[in-house]
Short mmCIF file of C-alpha atoms in Angstrom, two decimals:
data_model
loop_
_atom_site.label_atom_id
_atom_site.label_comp_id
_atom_site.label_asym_id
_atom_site.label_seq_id
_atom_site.Cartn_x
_atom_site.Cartn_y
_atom_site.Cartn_z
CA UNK A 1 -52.22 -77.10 -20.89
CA UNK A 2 -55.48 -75.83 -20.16
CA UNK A 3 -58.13 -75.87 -23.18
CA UNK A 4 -61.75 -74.97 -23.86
CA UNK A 5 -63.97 -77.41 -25.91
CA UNK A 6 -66.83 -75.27 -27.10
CA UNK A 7 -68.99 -77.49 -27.87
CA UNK A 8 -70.17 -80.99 -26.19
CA UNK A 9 -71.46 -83.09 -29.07
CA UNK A 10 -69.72 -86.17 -30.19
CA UNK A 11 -66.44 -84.34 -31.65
CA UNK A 12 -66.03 -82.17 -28.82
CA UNK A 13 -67.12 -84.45 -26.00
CA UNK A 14 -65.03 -87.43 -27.24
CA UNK A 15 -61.81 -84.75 -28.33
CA UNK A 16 -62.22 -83.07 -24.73
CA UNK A 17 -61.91 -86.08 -23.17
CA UNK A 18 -59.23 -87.77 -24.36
CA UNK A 19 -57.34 -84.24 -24.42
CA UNK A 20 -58.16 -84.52 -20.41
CA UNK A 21 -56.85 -88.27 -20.48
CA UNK A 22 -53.31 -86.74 -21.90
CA UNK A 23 -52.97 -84.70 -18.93
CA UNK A 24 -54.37 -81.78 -19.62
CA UNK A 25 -56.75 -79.35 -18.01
CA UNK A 26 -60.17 -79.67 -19.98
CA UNK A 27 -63.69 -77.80 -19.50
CA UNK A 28 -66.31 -78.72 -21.96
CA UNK A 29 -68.94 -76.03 -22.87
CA UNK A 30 -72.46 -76.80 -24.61
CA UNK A 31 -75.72 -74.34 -24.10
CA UNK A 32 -77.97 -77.38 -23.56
CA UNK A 33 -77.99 -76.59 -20.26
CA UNK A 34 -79.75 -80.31 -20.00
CA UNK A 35 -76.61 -82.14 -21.77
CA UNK A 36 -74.59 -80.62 -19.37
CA UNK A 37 -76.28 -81.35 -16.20
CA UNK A 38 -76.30 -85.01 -17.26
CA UNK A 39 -72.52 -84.80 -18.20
CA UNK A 40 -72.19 -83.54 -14.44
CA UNK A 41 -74.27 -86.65 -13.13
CA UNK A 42 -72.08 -88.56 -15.75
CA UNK A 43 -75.07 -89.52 -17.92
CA UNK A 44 -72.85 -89.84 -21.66
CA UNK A 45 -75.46 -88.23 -24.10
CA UNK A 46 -74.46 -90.59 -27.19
CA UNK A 47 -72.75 -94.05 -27.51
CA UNK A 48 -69.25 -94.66 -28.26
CA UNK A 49 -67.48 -97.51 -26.68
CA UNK A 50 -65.46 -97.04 -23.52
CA UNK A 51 -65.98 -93.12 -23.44
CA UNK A 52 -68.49 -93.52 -20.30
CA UNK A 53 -65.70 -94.86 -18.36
CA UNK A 54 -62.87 -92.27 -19.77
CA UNK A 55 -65.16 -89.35 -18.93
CA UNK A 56 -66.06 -90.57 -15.20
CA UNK A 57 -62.19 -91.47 -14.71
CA UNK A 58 -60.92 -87.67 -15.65
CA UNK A 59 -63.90 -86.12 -14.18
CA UNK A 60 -62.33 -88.06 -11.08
CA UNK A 61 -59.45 -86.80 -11.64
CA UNK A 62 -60.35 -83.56 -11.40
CA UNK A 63 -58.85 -82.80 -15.05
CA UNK A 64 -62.12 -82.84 -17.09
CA UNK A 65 -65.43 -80.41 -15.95
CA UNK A 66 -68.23 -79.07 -18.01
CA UNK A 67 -69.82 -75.74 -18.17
CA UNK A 68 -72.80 -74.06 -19.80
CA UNK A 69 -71.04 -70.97 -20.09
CA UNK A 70 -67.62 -70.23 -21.69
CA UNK A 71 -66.24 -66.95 -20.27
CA UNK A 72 -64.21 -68.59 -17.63
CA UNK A 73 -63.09 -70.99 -19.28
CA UNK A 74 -61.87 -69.32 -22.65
CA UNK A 75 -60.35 -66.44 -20.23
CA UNK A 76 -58.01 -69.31 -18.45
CA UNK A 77 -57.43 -71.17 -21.98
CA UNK A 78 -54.44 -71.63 -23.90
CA UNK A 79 -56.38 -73.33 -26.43
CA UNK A 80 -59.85 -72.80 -27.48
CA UNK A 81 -61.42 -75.57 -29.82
CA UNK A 82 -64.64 -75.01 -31.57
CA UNK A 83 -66.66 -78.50 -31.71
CA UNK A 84 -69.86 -77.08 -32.47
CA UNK A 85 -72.51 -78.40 -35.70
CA UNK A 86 -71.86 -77.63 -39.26
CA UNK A 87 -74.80 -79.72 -40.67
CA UNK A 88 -75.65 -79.41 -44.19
CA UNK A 89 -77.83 -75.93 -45.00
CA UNK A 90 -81.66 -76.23 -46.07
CA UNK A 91 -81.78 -74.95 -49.68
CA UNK A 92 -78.60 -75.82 -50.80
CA UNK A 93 -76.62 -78.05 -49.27
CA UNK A 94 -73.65 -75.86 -48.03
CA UNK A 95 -72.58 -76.22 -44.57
CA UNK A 96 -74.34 -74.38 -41.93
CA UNK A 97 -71.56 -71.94 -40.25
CA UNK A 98 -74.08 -70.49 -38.08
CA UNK A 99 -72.94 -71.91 -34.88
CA UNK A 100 -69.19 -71.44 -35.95
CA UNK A 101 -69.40 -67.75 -36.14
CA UNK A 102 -72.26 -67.26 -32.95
CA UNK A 103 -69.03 -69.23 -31.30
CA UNK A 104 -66.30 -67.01 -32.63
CA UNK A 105 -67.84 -63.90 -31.28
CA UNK A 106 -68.39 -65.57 -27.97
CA UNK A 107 -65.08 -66.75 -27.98
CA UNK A 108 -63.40 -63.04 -28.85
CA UNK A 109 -65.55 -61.37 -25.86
CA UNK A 110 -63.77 -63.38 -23.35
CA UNK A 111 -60.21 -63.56 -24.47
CA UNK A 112 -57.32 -63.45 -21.94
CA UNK A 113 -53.46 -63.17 -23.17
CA UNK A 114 -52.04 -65.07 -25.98
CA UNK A 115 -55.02 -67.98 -27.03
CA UNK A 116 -55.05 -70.36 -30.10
CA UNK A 117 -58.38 -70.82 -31.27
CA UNK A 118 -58.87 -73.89 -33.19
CA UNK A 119 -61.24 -74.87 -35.81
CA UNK A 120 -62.23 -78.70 -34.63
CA UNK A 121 -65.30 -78.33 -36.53
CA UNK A 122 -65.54 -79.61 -40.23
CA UNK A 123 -65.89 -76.63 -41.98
CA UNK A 124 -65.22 -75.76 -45.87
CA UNK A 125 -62.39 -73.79 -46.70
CA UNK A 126 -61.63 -70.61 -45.75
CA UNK A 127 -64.11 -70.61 -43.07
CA UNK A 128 -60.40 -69.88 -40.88
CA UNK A 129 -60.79 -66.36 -42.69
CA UNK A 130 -63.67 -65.68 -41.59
CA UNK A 131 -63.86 -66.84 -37.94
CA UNK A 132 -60.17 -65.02 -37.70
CA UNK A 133 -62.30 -61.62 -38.84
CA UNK A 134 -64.83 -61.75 -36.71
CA UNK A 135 -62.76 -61.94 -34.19
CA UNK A 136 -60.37 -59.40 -34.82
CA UNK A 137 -63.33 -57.39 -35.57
CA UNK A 138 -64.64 -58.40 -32.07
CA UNK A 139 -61.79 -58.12 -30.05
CA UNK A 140 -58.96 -56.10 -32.20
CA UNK A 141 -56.28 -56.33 -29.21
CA UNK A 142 -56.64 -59.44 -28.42
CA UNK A 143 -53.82 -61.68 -29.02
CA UNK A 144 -54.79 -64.55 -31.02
CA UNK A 145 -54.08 -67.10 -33.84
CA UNK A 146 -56.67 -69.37 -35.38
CA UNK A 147 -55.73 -72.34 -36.29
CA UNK A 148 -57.63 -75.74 -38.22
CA UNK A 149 -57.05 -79.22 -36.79
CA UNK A 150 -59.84 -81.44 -38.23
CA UNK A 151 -61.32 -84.42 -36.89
CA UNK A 152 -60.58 -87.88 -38.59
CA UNK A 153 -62.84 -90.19 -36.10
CA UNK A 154 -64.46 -93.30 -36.82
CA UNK A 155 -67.81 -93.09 -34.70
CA UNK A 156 -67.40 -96.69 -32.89
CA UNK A 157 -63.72 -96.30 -32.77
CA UNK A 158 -63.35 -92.94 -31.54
CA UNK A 159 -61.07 -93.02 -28.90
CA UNK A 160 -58.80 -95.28 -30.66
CA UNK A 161 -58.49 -93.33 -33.65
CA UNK A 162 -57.76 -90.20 -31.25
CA UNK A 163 -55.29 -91.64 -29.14
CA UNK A 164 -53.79 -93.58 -31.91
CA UNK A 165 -54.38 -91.47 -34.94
CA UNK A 166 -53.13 -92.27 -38.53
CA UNK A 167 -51.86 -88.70 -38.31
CA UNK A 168 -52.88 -85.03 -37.26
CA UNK A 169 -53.45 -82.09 -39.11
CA UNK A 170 -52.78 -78.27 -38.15
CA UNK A 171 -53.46 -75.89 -40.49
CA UNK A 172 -51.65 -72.74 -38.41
CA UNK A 173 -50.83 -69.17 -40.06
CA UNK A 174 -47.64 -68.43 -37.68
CA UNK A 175 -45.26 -70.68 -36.33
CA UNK A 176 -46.24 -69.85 -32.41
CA UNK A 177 -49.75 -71.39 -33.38
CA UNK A 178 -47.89 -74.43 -34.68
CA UNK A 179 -45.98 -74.46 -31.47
CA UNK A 180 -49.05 -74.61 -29.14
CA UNK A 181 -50.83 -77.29 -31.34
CA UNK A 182 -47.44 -79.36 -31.23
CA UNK A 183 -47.65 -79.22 -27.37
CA UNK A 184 -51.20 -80.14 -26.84
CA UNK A 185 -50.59 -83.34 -28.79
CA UNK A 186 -47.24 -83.53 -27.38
CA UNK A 187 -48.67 -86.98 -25.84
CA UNK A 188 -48.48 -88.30 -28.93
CA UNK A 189 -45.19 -88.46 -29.62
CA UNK A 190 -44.91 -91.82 -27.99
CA UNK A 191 -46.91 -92.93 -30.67
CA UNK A 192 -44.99 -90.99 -33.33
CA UNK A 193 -48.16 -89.95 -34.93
CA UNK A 194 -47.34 -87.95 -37.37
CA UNK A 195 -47.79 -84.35 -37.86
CA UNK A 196 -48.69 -82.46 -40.76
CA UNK A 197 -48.66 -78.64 -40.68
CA UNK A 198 -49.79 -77.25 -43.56
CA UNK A 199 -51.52 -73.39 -44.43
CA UNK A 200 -55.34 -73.11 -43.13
CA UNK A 201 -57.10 -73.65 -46.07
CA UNK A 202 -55.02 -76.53 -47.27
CA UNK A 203 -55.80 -78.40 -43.74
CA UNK A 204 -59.87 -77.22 -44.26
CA UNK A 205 -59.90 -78.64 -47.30
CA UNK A 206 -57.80 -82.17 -46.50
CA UNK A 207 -60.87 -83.31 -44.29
CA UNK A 208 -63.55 -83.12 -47.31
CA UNK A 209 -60.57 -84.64 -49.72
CA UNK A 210 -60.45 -87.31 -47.03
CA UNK A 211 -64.19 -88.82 -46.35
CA UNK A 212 -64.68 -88.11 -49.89
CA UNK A 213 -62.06 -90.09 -51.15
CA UNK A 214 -63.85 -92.75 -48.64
CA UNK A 215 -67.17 -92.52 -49.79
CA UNK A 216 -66.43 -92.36 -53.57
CA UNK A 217 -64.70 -96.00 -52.88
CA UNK A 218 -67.56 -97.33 -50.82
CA UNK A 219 -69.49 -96.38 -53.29
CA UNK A 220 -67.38 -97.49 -56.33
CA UNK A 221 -67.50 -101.44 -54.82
CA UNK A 222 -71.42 -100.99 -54.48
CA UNK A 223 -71.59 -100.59 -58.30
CA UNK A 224 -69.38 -103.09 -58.91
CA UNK A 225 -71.24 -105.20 -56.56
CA UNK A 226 -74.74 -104.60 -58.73
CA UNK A 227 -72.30 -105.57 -61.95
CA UNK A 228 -71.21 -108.61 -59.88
CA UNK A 229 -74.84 -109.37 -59.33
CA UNK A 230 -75.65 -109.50 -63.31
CA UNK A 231 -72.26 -110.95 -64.29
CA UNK A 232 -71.72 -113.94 -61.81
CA UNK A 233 -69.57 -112.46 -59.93
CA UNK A 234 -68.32 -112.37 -56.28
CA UNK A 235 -67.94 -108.55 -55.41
CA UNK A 236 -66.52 -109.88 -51.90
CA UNK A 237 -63.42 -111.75 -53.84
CA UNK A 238 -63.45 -108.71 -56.16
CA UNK A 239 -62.87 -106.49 -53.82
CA UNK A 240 -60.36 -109.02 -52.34
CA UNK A 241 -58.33 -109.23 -55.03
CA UNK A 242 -58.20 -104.92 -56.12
CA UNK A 243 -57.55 -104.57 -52.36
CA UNK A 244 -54.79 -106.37 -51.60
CA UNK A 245 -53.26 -104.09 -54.32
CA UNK A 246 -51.24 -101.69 -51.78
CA UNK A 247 -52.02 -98.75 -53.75
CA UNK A 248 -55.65 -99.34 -53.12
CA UNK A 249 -55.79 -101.21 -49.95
CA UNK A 250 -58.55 -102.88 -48.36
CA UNK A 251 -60.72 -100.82 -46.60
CA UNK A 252 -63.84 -99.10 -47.58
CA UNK A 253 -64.11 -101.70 -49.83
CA UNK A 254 -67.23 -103.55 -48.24
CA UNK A 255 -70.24 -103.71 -50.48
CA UNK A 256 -74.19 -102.80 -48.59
CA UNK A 257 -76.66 -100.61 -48.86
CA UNK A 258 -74.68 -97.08 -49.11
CA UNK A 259 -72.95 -94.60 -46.82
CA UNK A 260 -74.90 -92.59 -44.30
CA UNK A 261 -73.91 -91.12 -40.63
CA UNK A 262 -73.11 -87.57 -39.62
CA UNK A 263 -70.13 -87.01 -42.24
CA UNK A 264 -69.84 -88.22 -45.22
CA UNK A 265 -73.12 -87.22 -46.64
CA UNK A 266 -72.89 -84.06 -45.56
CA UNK A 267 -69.23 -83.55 -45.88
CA UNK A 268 -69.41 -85.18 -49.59
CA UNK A 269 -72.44 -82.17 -50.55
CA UNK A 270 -70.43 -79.77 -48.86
CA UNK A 271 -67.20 -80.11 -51.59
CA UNK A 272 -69.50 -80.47 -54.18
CA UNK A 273 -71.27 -76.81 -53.00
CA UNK A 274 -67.69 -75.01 -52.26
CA UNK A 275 -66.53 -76.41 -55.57
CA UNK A 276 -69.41 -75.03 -57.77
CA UNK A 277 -69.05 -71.79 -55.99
CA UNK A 278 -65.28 -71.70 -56.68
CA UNK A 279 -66.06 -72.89 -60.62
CA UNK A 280 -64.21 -76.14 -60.66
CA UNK A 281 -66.99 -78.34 -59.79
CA UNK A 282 -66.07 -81.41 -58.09
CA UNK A 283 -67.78 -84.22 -60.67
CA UNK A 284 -66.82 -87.33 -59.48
CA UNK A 285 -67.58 -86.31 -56.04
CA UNK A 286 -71.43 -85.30 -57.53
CA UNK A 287 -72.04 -88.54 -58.77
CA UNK A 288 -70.99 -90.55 -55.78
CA UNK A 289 -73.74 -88.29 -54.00
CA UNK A 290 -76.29 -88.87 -56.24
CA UNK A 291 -75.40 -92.92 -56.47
CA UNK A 292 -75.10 -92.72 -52.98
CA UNK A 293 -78.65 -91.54 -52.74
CA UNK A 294 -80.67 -93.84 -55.17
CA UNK A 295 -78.22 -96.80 -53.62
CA UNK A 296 -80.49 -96.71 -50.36
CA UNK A 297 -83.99 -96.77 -52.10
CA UNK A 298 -82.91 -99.40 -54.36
CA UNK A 299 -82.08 -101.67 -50.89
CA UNK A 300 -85.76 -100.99 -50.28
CA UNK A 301 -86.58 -102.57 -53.74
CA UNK A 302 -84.15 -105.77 -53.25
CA UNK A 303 -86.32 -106.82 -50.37
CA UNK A 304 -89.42 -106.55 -52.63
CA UNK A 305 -87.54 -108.84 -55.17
CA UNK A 306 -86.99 -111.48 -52.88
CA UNK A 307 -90.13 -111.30 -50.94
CA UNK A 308 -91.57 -111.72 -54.77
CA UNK A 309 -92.16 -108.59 -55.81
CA UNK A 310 -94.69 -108.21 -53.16
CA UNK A 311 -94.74 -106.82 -49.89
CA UNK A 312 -98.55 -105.07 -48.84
CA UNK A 313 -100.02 -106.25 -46.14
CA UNK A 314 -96.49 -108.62 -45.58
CA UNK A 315 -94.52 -107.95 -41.89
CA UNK A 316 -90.74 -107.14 -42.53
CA UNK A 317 -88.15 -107.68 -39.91
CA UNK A 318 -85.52 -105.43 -39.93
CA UNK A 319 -82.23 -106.11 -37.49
CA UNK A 320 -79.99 -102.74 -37.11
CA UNK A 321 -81.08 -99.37 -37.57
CA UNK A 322 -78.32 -97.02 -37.17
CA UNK A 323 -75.65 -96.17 -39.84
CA UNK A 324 -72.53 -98.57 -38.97
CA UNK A 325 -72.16 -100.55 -35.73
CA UNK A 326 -71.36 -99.78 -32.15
CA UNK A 327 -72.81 -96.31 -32.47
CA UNK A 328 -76.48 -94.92 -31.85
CA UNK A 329 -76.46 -92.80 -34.55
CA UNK A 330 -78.81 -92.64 -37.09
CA UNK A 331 -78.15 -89.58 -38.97
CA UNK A 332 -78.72 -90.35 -42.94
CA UNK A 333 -78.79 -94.29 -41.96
CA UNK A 334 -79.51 -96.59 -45.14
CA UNK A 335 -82.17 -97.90 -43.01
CA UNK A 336 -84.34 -94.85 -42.95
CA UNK A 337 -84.69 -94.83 -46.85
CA UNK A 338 -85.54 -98.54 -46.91
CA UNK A 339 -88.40 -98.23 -44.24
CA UNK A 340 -89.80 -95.62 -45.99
CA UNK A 341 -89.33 -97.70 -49.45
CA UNK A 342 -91.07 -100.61 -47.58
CA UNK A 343 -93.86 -98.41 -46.42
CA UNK A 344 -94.63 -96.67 -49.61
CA UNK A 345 -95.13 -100.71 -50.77
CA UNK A 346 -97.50 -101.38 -48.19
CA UNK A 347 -95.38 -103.42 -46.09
CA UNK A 348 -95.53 -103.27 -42.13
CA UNK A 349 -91.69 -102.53 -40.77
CA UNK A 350 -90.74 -104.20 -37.81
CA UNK A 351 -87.48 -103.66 -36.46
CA UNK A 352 -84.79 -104.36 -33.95
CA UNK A 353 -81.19 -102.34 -32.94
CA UNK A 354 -78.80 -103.09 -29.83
CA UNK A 355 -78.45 -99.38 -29.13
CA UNK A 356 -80.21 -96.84 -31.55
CA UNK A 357 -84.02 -97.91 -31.31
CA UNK A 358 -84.07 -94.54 -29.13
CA UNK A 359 -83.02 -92.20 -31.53
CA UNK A 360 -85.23 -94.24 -34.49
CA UNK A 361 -88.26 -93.60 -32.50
CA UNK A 362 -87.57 -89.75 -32.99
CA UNK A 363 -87.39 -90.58 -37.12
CA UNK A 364 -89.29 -93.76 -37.48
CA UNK A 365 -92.54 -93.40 -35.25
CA UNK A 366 -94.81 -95.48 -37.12
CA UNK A 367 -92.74 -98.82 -37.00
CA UNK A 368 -92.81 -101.29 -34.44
CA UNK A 369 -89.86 -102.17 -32.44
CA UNK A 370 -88.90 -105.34 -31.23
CA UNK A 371 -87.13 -106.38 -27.82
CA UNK A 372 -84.89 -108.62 -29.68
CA UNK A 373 -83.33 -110.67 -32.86
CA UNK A 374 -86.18 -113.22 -32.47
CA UNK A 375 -89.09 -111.66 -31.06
CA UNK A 376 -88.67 -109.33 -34.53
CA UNK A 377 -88.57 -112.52 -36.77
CA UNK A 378 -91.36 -113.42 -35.22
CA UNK A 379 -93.92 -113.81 -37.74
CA UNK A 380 -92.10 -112.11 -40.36
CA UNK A 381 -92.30 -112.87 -43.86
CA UNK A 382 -88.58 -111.67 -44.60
CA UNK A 383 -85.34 -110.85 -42.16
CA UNK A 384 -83.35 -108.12 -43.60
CA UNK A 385 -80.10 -107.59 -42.17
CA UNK A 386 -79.35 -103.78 -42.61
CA UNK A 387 -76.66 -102.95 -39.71
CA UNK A 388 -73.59 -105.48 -38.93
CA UNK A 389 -73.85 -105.48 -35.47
CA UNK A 390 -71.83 -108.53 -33.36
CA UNK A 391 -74.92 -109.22 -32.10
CA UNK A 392 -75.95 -110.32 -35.23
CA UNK A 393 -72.86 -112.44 -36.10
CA UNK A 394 -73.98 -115.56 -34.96
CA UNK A 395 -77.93 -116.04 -35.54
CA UNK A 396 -79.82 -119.23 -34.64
CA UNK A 397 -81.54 -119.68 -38.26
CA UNK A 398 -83.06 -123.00 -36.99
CA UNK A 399 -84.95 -121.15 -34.52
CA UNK A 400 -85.61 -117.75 -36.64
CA UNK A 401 -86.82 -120.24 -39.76
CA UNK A 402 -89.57 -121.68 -37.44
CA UNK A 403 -91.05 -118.66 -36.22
CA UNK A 404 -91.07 -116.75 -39.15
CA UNK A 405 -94.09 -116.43 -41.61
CA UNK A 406 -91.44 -117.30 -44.77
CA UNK A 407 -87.95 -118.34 -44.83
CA UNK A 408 -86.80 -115.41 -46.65
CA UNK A 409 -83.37 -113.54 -45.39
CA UNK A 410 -81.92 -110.31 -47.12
CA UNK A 411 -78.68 -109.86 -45.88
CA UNK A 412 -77.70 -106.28 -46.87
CA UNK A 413 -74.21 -106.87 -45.01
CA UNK A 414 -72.92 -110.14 -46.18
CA UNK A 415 -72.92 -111.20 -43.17
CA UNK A 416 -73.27 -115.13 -44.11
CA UNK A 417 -72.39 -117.62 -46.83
CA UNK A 418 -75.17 -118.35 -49.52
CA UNK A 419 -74.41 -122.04 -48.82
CA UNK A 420 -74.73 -122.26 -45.42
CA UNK A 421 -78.24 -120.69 -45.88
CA UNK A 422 -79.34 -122.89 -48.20
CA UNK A 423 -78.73 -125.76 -46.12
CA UNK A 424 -81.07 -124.53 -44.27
CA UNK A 425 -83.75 -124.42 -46.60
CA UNK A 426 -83.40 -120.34 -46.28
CA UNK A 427 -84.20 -118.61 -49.79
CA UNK A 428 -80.77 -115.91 -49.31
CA UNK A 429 -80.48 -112.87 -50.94
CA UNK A 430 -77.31 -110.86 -50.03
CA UNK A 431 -75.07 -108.16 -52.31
CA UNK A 432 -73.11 -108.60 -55.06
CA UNK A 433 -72.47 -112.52 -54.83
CA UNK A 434 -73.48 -115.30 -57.66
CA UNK A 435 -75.95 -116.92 -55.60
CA UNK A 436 -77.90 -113.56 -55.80
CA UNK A 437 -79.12 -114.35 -59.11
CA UNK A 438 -83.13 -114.77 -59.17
CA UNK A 439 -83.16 -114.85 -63.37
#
């Protein structure tokens, strides 16, 4: 099939190209005319694992180009996805639709013949509505359907989750939309993902259910991790023992400094605007936001604790920057609250990242960045561990207790045990374990 991605970010970049790996014929659009000239030159904007290799492999192939402009492409497309931004609205908090609807009306000027245009976007419900008006209102012969299909990708584990994908959602009108969303995953079927067609709004509305059914149970273990903290507790074998209860399951049930990334703090503010505006406000869903929030100051405040309750003038080693691991992405990252917590106690930040210490300088200008693990212990009076990155796995705490200032490791991750610190002569603070105690 032939399909337009408008729209080169992560979502459409990563979508369009493993669309192109199924067979199809793919043409990625974005306006940066800079992005796309270093797609061309295949120069991968953003980090995901094995997606440099998958877009230089179907650009080989001939099945996977990229475009600043869309006419062409949306005029030769039986499918038209829009991938573009919906990030959260300054003022209130509501999605941003902007881009959506500049994209609809480009998209109705250049229709050809029968064309599905799909909603790849995460967008609150009954934004379907309004994209199908404009561009009816656009292009009123045009023969069209629009359909939803939201994204459920793990940034780090995109291309898995696309290729092998817990299940897909269409949100189609008519049953010949359904029929052209069935065929572009046809691929699939190998795999016998499943596929849920449902009514527009009801698939709108299943991706916000979704991450913030995931946040609200990151950050339910988080609060039971501070109880754990207080009690005596082990919020690791706590969570252990309420997930291997198949009605709750195991994941998302890892205990740190809070949720950040480019979904589920927006998505998460998003329900909670739609449902205000609809009157049945959302209040669970408020007050994993708010939690959420304070959650990444009060990181910020744990390393004071351990450092003493002082920090001016003290040098604080940070190791991982952006939100989760294998990604560059530091979009609402716990880390960025914490440095600025840090900073507002007179602490100098020093950190370290495999991959994001790019996109930090853009947010974090007035820290000082490290070339590695060990030349940012150097000198530090306190490690913190913020990001779980492999490369942090499998420290040498021999070496990074001699060069520090102080022996003092936060490990925000629970990363290591509390005993095999302390046979190092570390002083170990981590979350939600006994050991954490300092009363």
């Amino acid at each position: 099939m032939r399909i337009a991605m408008i729209g080169s970010g992560y979502v459409g970049l990563v979508s369009g190209t493993c669309f192109a790996d199924f067979g199809h014929s793919v043409v990625c659009v974005d306006k940066d005319p800079a992005k796309i000239a270093a797609l061309k030159d295949g120069r991968i904007p953003i980090y995901e694992p094995g997606l440099e290799a998958l877009v230089a492999e179907n650009v080989r192939q001939g099945r996977l180009t990229f475009a600043t402009e869309l006419k062409d492409a949306v005029a030769r497309a039986d499918a038209v996805f829009i991938a573009v931004g919906t990030p959260s609205r300054r003022g209130d908090g509501f999605a941003d639709l902007s881009y959506v609807f500049a994209a609809a009306r480009e998209i109705a000027e250049s229709l050809s013949g029968y064309t599905v245009v799909v909603t790849k976007s995460t967008v609150p419900v009954g934004t379907g509505d309004e994209v199908e008006r404009i561009i009816r209102e656009v292009a009123p012969r045009a023969e069209v359907a629009v359909v939803s299909n939201p994204e459920f990708l793990r940034e780090g584990a995109a291309i898995s989750d696309f290729k092998r994908p817990d299940r897909i959602v269409i949100g189609a009108e008519d049953e010949r939309a359904a029929e052209v969303m069935r065929e572009v995953y046809r691929p699939l079927y190998l795999n016998a993902a499943p596929i849920l067609v449902t009514g527009r709004r009801t698939a709108e509305l299943t991706k916000y259910a979704a991450n913030a059914f995931l946040a609200t149970k990151i950050t339910f273990i988080n609060e039971i991790a501070d109880l754990c903290e207080q009690v005596g507790a082990n919020v690791q074998e706590v969570a252990r023992g309420i997930g291997l209860d198949n009605r709750i399951g195991g994941k998302f049930l890892h205990a740190g400094p809070g949720y950040g990334g480019s979904c589920f703090p927006k998505d998460t503010l998003a329900l909670v605007k739609t449902a205000q505006d609809a009157g049945t406000p959302v209040r669970l869903v408020e007050t994993v936001v708010s939690v959420n929030d304070q959650r990444k100051r009060a990181m910020a405040r744990k390393v004071i604790a351990a450092c003493g309750g002082q920090v001016r003038g003290r040098t604080i080693a940070l190791l991982g920057l952006t939100f989760k691991p294998n990604t560059d992405d530091m979009r609402d990252a716990p880390s960025l609250s914490i440095v600025a917590g840090l900073q507002d106690a007179g602490a100098r930040v020093r950190a370290y990242d495999p991959e994001g210490m790019e996109q930090a300088r853009a947010l974090l200008p007035d820290i000082a960045y490290a070339s590695d693990p060990y030349d940012c212990a150097e000198g530090a009076d306190a490690l913190v561990l913020i990001t779980e990155w492999d490369a942090f796995r499998a420290l040498d705490f021999d070496r990074l207790k001699a060069i520090m200032a102080a022996p003092v490791v936060v490990d925000l991750r629970n990363v290591y045990r509390p005993e095999d610190m302390a046979r190092r002569g570390l002083r170990y603070v981590s979350v939600g374990r006994a050991q954490d105690r300092t009363d």
